[in-house]
Amino acid sequence: MTAKPPATVHDEYWHVHTDTEQYDAFHYTALLYLNTYQTHFKGGRFMFDTPNFNHTVHPRAGRVSVFTSGTENPHHVERVEEGVRYAITIPFTCNPDYAISDPEY
């Protein structure tokens, strides 16, 4: 994520959403942060927006965050103000229609 203007509405990561709104096959979401808040970029903190409980995750290289992807975990990411924020999103599903078969050796 960068401070550049978004190219599409899907690039507007700062709006509150749930992952199942965009990707119905997501049941769990994991984020692996590849760089560090305030060291490599400004802004870009991950924020849960649940009623009566707000929690902020400060990205740090190597930190992993895992959460259920449904309406119980609305969230957003602050707009990146400076630098580039790198993270890998890893989706998990319980739907066998989206299963990936194990490789054959």
GROMACS .gro file of C-alpha atoms in nm:
model
  105
    1MET     CA    1   0.000   0.000   0.000
    2THR     CA    2   0.120   0.344  -0.085
    3ALA     CA    3   0.004   0.703  -0.051
    4LYS     CA    4  -0.082   0.710  -0.424
    5PRO     CA    5  -0.446   0.779  -0.515
    6PRO     CA    6  -0.647   0.456  -0.563
    7ALA     CA    7  -0.694   0.325  -0.918
    8THR     CA    8  -1.021   0.143  -0.834
    9VAL     CA    9  -1.271   0.130  -0.548
   10HIS     CA   10  -1.107  -0.198  -0.435
   11ASP     CA   11  -0.788  -0.002  -0.369
   12GLU     CA   12  -0.968   0.211  -0.108
   13TYR     CA   13  -0.858  -0.004   0.183
   14TRP     CA   14  -0.936   0.264   0.442
   15HIS     CA   15  -1.313   0.199   0.436
   16VAL     CA   16  -1.459  -0.027   0.707
   17HIS     CA   17  -1.538  -0.369   0.559
   18THR     CA   18  -1.536  -0.742   0.623
   19ASP     CA   19  -1.341  -0.977   0.402
   20THR     CA   20  -1.645  -1.192   0.323
   21GLU     CA   21  -1.808  -0.885   0.163
   22GLN     CA   22  -1.541  -0.887  -0.104
   23TYR     CA   23  -1.443  -1.254  -0.105
   24ASP     CA   24  -1.725  -1.484   0.001
   25ALA     CA   25  -1.492  -1.785   0.022
   26PHE     CA   26  -1.283  -1.629   0.302
   27HIS     CA   27  -1.353  -1.783   0.643
   28TYR     CA   28  -1.026  -1.684   0.809
   29THR     CA   29  -0.776  -1.417   0.709
   30ALA     CA   30  -0.409  -1.403   0.798
   31LEU     CA   31  -0.180  -1.107   0.742
   32LEU     CA   32   0.198  -1.136   0.741
   33TYR     CA   33   0.362  -0.796   0.774
   34LEU     CA   34   0.684  -0.752   0.580
   35ASN     CA   35   0.789  -0.413   0.710
   36THR     CA   36   0.738  -0.193   1.014
   37TYR     CA   37   0.504   0.094   1.099
   38GLN     CA   38   0.681   0.427   1.164
   39THR     CA   39   1.013   0.281   1.040
   40HIS     CA   40   0.927   0.210   0.675
   41PHE     CA   41   0.594   0.391   0.638
   42LYS     CA   42   0.358   0.631   0.815
   43GLY     CA   43  -0.011   0.552   0.859
   44GLY     CA   44  -0.120   0.203   0.749
   45ARG     CA   45  -0.218   0.062   1.089
   46PHE     CA   46  -0.478  -0.218   1.081
   47MET     CA   47  -0.787  -0.138   1.288
   48PHE     CA   48  -1.072  -0.362   1.402
   49ASP     CA   49  -1.398  -0.164   1.420
   50THR     CA   50  -1.624  -0.382   1.633
   51PRO     CA   51  -1.889  -0.223   1.857
   52ASN     CA   52  -1.761  -0.172   2.212
   53PHE     CA   53  -1.412  -0.292   2.113
   54ASN     CA   54  -1.162  -0.125   1.886
   55HIS     CA   55  -0.817  -0.272   1.852
   56THR     CA   56  -0.525  -0.140   1.651
   57VAL     CA   57  -0.250  -0.360   1.509
   58HIS     CA   58   0.080  -0.182   1.450
   59PRO     CA   59   0.247  -0.364   1.161
   60ARG     CA   60   0.592  -0.495   1.237
   61ALA     CA   61   0.809  -0.706   1.007
   62GLY     CA   62   0.738  -1.073   1.081
   63ARG     CA   63   0.417  -1.010   1.279
   64VAL     CA   64   0.122  -1.234   1.185
   65SER     CA   65  -0.239  -1.140   1.253
   66VAL     CA   66  -0.516  -1.401   1.211
   67PHE     CA   67  -0.890  -1.339   1.245
   68THR     CA   68  -1.224  -1.470   1.126
   69SER     CA   69  -1.334  -1.298   0.806
   70GLY     CA   70  -1.705  -1.241   0.875
   71THR     CA   71  -1.922  -0.965   1.013
   72GLU     CA   72  -1.783  -1.021   1.364
   73ASN     CA   73  -1.459  -0.851   1.253
   74PRO     CA   74  -1.522  -0.530   1.061
   75HIS     CA   75  -1.193  -0.354   0.998
   76HIS     CA   76  -1.001  -0.105   0.791
   77VAL     CA   77  -0.646   0.010   0.731
   78GLU     CA   78  -0.542   0.370   0.787
   79ARG     CA   79  -0.439   0.548   0.472
   80VAL     CA   80  -0.067   0.522   0.415
   81GLU     CA   81   0.071   0.876   0.438
   82GLU     CA   82   0.434   0.811   0.352
   83GLY     CA   83   0.643   0.518   0.230
   84VAL     CA   84   0.516   0.175   0.125
   85ARG     CA   85   0.343  -0.077   0.350
   86TYR     CA   86   0.408  -0.441   0.255
   87ALA     CA   87   0.192  -0.730   0.379
   88ILE     CA   88   0.085  -1.068   0.248
   89THR     CA   89  -0.283  -1.158   0.282
   90ILE     CA   90  -0.345  -1.531   0.322
   91PRO     CA   91  -0.709  -1.643   0.299
   92PHE     CA   92  -0.840  -1.968   0.446
   93THR     CA   93  -1.169  -2.130   0.352
   94CYS     CA   94  -1.386  -2.407   0.496
   95ASN     CA   95  -1.571  -2.443   0.165
   96PRO     CA   96  -1.463  -2.764  -0.014
   97ASP     CA   97  -1.559  -2.607  -0.348
   98TYR     CA   98  -1.254  -2.380  -0.312
   99ALA     CA   99  -1.019  -2.647  -0.181
  100ILE     CA  100  -0.677  -2.689  -0.336
  101SER     CA  101  -0.570  -3.049  -0.365
  102ASP     CA  102  -0.244  -3.163  -0.217
  103PRO     CA  103   0.042  -3.189  -0.467
  104GLU     CA  104   0.131  -3.533  -0.600
  105TYR     CA  105   0.496  -3.633  -0.556
   0.00000   0.00000   0.00000
